[in-house]
Coordinates of C-alpha atoms and ligand atoms in Angstrom, one line a residue:
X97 CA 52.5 49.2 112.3
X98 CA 51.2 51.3 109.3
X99 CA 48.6 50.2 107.1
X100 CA 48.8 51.4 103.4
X101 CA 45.6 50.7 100.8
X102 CA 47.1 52.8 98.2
X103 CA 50.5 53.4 96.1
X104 CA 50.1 57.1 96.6
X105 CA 50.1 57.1 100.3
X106 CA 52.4 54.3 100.3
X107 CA 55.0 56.1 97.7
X108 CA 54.6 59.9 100.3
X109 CA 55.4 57.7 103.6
X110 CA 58.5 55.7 101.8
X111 CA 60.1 58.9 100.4
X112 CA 60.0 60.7 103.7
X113 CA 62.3 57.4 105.3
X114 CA 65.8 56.9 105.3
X115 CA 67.4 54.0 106.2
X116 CA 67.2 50.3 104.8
X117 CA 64.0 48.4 104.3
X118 CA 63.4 44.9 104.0
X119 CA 60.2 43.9 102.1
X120 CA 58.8 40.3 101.8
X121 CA 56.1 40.2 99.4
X122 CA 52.9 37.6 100.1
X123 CA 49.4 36.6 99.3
X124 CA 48.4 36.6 103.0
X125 CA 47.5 33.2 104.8
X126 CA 50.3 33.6 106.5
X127 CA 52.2 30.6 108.5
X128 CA 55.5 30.3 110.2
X129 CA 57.2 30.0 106.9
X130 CA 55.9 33.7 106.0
X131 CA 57.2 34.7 109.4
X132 CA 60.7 33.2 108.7
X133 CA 60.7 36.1 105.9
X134 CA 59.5 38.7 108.5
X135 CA 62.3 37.6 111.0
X136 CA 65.0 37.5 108.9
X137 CA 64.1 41.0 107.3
X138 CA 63.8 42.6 110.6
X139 CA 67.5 41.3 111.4
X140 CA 69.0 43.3 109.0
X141 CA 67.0 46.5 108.1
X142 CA 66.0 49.8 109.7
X143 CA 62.1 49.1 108.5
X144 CA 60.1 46.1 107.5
X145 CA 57.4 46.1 105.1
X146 CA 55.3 43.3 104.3
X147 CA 52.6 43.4 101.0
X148 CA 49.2 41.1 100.7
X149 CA 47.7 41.1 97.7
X150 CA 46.6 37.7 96.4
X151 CA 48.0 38.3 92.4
X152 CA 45.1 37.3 90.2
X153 CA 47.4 37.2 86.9
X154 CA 49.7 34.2 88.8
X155 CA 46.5 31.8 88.9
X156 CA 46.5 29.8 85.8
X157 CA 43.2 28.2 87.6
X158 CA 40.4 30.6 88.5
X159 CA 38.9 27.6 90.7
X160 CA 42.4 27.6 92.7
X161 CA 42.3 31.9 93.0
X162 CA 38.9 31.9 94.1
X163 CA 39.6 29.0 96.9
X164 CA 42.8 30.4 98.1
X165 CA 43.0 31.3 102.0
X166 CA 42.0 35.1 103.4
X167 CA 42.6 35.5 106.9
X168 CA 43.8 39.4 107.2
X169 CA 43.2 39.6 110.7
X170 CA 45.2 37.2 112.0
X171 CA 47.6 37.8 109.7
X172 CA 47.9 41.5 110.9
X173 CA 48.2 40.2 114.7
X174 CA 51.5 38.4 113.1
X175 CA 53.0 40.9 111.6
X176 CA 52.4 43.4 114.5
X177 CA 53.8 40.8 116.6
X178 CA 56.6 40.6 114.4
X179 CA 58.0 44.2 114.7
X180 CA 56.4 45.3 110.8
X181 CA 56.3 48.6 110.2
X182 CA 54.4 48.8 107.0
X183 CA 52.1 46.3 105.1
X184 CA 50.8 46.9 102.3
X185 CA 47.7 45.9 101.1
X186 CA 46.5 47.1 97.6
X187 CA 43.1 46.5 95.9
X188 CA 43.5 44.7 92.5
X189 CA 43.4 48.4 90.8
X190 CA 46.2 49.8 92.7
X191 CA 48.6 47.2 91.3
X192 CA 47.1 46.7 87.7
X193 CA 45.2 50.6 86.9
X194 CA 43.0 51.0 84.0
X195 CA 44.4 51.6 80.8
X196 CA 48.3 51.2 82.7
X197 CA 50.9 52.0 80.3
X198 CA 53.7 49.9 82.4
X199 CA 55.9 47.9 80.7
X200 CA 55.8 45.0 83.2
X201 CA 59.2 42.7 82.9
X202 CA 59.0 39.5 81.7
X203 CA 60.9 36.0 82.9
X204 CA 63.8 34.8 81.3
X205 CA 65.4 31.4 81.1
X206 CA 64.4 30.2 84.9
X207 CA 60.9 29.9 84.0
X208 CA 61.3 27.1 81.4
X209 CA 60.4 23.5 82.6
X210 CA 58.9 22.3 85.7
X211 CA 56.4 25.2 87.2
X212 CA 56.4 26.7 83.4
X213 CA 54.9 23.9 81.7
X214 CA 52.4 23.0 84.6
X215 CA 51.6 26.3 85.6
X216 CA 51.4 28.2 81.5
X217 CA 51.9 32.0 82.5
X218 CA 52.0 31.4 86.0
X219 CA 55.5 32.9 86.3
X220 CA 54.6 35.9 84.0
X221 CA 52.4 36.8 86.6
X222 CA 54.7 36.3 89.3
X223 CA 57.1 38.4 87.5
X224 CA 54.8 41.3 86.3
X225 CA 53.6 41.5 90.4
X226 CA 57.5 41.1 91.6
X227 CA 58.6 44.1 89.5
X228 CA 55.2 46.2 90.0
X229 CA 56.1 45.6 94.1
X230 CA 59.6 46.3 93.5
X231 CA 59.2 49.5 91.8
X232 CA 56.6 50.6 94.3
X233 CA 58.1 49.8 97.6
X234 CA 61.8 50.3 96.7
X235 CA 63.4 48.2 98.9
X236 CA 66.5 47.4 99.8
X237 CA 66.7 43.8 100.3
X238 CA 63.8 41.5 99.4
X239 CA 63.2 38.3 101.3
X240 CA 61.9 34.9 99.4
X241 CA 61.1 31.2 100.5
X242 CA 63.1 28.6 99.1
X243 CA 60.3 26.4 99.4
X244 CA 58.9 27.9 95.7
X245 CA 62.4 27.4 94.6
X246 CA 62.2 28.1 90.6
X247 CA 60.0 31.3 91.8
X248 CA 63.6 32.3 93.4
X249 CA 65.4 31.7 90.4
X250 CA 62.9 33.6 88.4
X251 CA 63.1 36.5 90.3
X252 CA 66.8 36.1 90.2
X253 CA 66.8 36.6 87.2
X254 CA 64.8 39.3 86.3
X255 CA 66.0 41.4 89.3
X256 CA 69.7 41.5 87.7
X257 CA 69.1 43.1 84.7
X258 CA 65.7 45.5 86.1
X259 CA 67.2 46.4 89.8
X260 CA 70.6 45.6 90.2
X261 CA 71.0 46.7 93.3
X262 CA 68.5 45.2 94.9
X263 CA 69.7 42.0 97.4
X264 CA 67.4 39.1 97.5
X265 CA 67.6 36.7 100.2
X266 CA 66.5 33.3 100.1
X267 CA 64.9 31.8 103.5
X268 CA 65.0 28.4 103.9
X269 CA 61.8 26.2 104.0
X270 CA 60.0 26.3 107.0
X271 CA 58.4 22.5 108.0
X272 CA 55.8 21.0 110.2
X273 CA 57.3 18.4 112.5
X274 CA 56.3 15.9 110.2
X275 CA 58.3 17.4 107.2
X276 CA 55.5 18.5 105.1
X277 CA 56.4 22.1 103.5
X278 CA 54.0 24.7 105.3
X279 CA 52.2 26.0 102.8
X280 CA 49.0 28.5 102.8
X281 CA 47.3 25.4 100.8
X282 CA 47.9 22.9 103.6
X283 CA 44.5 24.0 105.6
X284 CA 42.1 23.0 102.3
X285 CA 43.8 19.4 103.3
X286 CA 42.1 16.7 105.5
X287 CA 43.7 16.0 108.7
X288 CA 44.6 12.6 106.9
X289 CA 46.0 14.3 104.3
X290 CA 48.1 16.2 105.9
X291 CA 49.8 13.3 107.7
X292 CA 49.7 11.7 103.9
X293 CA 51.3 14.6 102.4
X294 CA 54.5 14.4 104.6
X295 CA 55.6 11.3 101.9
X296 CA 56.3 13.8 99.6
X297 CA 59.5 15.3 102.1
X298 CA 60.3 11.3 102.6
X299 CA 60.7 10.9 98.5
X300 CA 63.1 14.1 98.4
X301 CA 65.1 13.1 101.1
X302 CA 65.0 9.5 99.9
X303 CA 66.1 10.3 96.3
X304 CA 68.9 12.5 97.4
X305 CA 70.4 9.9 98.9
X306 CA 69.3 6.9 96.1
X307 CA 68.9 8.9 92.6
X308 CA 67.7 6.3 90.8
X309 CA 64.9 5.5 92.5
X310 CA 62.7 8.1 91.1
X311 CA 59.9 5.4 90.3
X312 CA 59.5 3.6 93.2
X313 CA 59.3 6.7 95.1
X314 CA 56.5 8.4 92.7
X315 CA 54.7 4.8 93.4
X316 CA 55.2 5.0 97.3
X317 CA 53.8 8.7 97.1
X318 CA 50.4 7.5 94.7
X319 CA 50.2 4.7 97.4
X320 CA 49.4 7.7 100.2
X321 CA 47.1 9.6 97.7
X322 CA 49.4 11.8 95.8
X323 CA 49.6 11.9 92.3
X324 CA 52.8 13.5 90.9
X325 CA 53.3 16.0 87.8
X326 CA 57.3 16.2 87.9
X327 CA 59.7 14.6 90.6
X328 CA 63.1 14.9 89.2
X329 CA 66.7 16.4 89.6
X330 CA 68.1 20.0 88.7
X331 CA 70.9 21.7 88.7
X332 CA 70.8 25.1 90.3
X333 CA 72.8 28.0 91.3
X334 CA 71.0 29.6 94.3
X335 CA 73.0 31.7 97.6
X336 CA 71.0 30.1 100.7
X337 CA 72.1 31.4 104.2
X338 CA 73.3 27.8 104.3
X339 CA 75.9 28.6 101.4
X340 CA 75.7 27.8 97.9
X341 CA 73.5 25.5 96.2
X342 CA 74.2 23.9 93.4
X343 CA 71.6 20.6 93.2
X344 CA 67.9 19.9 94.3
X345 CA 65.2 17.3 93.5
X346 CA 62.1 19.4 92.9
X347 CA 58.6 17.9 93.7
X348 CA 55.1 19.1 92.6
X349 CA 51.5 17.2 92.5
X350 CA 48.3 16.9 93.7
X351 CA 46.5 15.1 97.2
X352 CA 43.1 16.0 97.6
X353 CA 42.7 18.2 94.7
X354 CA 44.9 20.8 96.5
X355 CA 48.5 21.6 94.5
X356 CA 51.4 21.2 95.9
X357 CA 54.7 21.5 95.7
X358 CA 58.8 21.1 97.3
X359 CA 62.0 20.6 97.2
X360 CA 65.2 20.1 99.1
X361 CA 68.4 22.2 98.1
X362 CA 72.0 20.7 98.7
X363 CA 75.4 20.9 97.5
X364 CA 77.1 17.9 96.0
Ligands
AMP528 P1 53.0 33.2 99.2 O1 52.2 33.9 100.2 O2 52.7 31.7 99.1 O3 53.1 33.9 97.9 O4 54.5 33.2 99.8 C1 55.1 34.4 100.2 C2 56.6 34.1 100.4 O5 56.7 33.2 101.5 C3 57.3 33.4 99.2 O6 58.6 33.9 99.0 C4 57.3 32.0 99.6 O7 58.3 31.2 99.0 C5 57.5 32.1 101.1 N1 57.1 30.8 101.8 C6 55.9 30.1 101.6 N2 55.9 29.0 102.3 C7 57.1 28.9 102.9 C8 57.8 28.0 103.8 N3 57.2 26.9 104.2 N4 59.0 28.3 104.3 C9 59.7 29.4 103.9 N5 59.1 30.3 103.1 C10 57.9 30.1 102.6

């Protein structure tokens, strides 16, 4: 497995490959959900690269970039374990130069509601990393968790009109035994909250089945700690290796101070 610090080595190694590459971009901290990505993209391309770069212009909270999990090591073991070839791993100044003259994309339609207006420019960010990656790495097929859902559609959309032949894949959500999303953010939570957080899969899978029940269910979840920002329906339009989707109930909130957020996909 190489290691690449810069875009200049990077860009020399990836122009002297041929065949397909699979790329699943992350902010490290990475959990069985991350390795879902990994597995998946080593299933159906020549090469495998994997980024970290923890994406200071997606933080609309400096308090939440500056308490976000780094554990690099480890998360090399994974990835070496998990057949990578190349991870990538820029400083801030490799992605976003000095005096850059790059035109970064912007998000369309997706990144209205929800995430949008709890998260102002968060998806701007996500977007202006995305396409920076994309341009740089030049894969073939990139791999994204369903579990930040709108960030799928966002990218979805952007990616038609700026790489249209780009695949994206979306990996479904990867789940502790209790059904709590894994999430980078779960180890800031108390063991307690942990076991308190798994309500929120409960309300999702509840509502599905009851729709109406939307405010008994944020009640049940403020009874276990967590106090919810949205919980409501969508309509979507998302390719899952499970088929199309065309309906999810979208969770986000906070327990313990720590941000979280789900959803579960299905097709009515
Ligand atoms: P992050 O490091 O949080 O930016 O996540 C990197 C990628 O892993 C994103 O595409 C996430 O949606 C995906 N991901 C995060 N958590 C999970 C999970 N529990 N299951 C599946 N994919 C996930």
């Amino acid at each position: 497995m190489k290691l690449f610090y810069t875009r200049d080595k990077w860009a020399a190694f990836r122009s002297d490959t041929s065949g397909s590459w699979g790329f699943v971009p992350t902010m490290g901290a990475l959990h069985q959900g991350h390795l879902d990505l990994v597995a998946q993209a080593r299933l159906e391309n020549t090469f495998v690269a994997v980024s970290i770069f923890v994406n200071p212009k997606q933080f609309n909270q400096t308090a939440d970039l500056l308490a976000y999990p780094k554990t690099i090591e480890s998360d090399l073991i994974l990835l070496q374990a998990s057949g990578v070839d190349a991870v990538f791993l820029p400083v801030t100044g490799e992605i976003y130069p000095e005096n850059d003259t790059y035109e970064a994309a912007s998000p369309g339609q997706a990144a209205l509601g929800l995430e949008g207006v709890y998260r102002p420019g968060h998806f701007q960010g996500v977007v202006n990393v995305v396409d920076r990656l994309f341009e740089l790495i030049k894969p073939s097929i990139a791999y994204f968790g369903q579990k930040d859902l709108q960030q799928c559609l966002v990218v979805q959309e952007f990616a038609a009109l700026k790489y249209p032949s780009l695949k994206l894949v979306t990996v479904s959500t990867r789940r502790e035994a209790s059904g709590l999303a894994m999430s980078s953010r779960n180890v800031r939570l108390s063991d307690k909250g942990r076991e308190d957080a798994a309500e929120i899969f409960k309300a999702l899978d509840h509502l599905r089945e009851f729709p109406t029940e939307t405010e008994s269910m944020r009640l049940r979840l403020l009874e276990s700690g967590i106090e919810t920002e949205y919980l409501e329906p969508m309509e979507v339009r998302l390719n899952t290796q499970k088929g199309l989707m065309n309906r999810a109930w979208v969770f986000a909130g906070y327990l313990e101070g720590i941000r979280l957020i789900d959803n579960l996909l299905f097709k009515e």
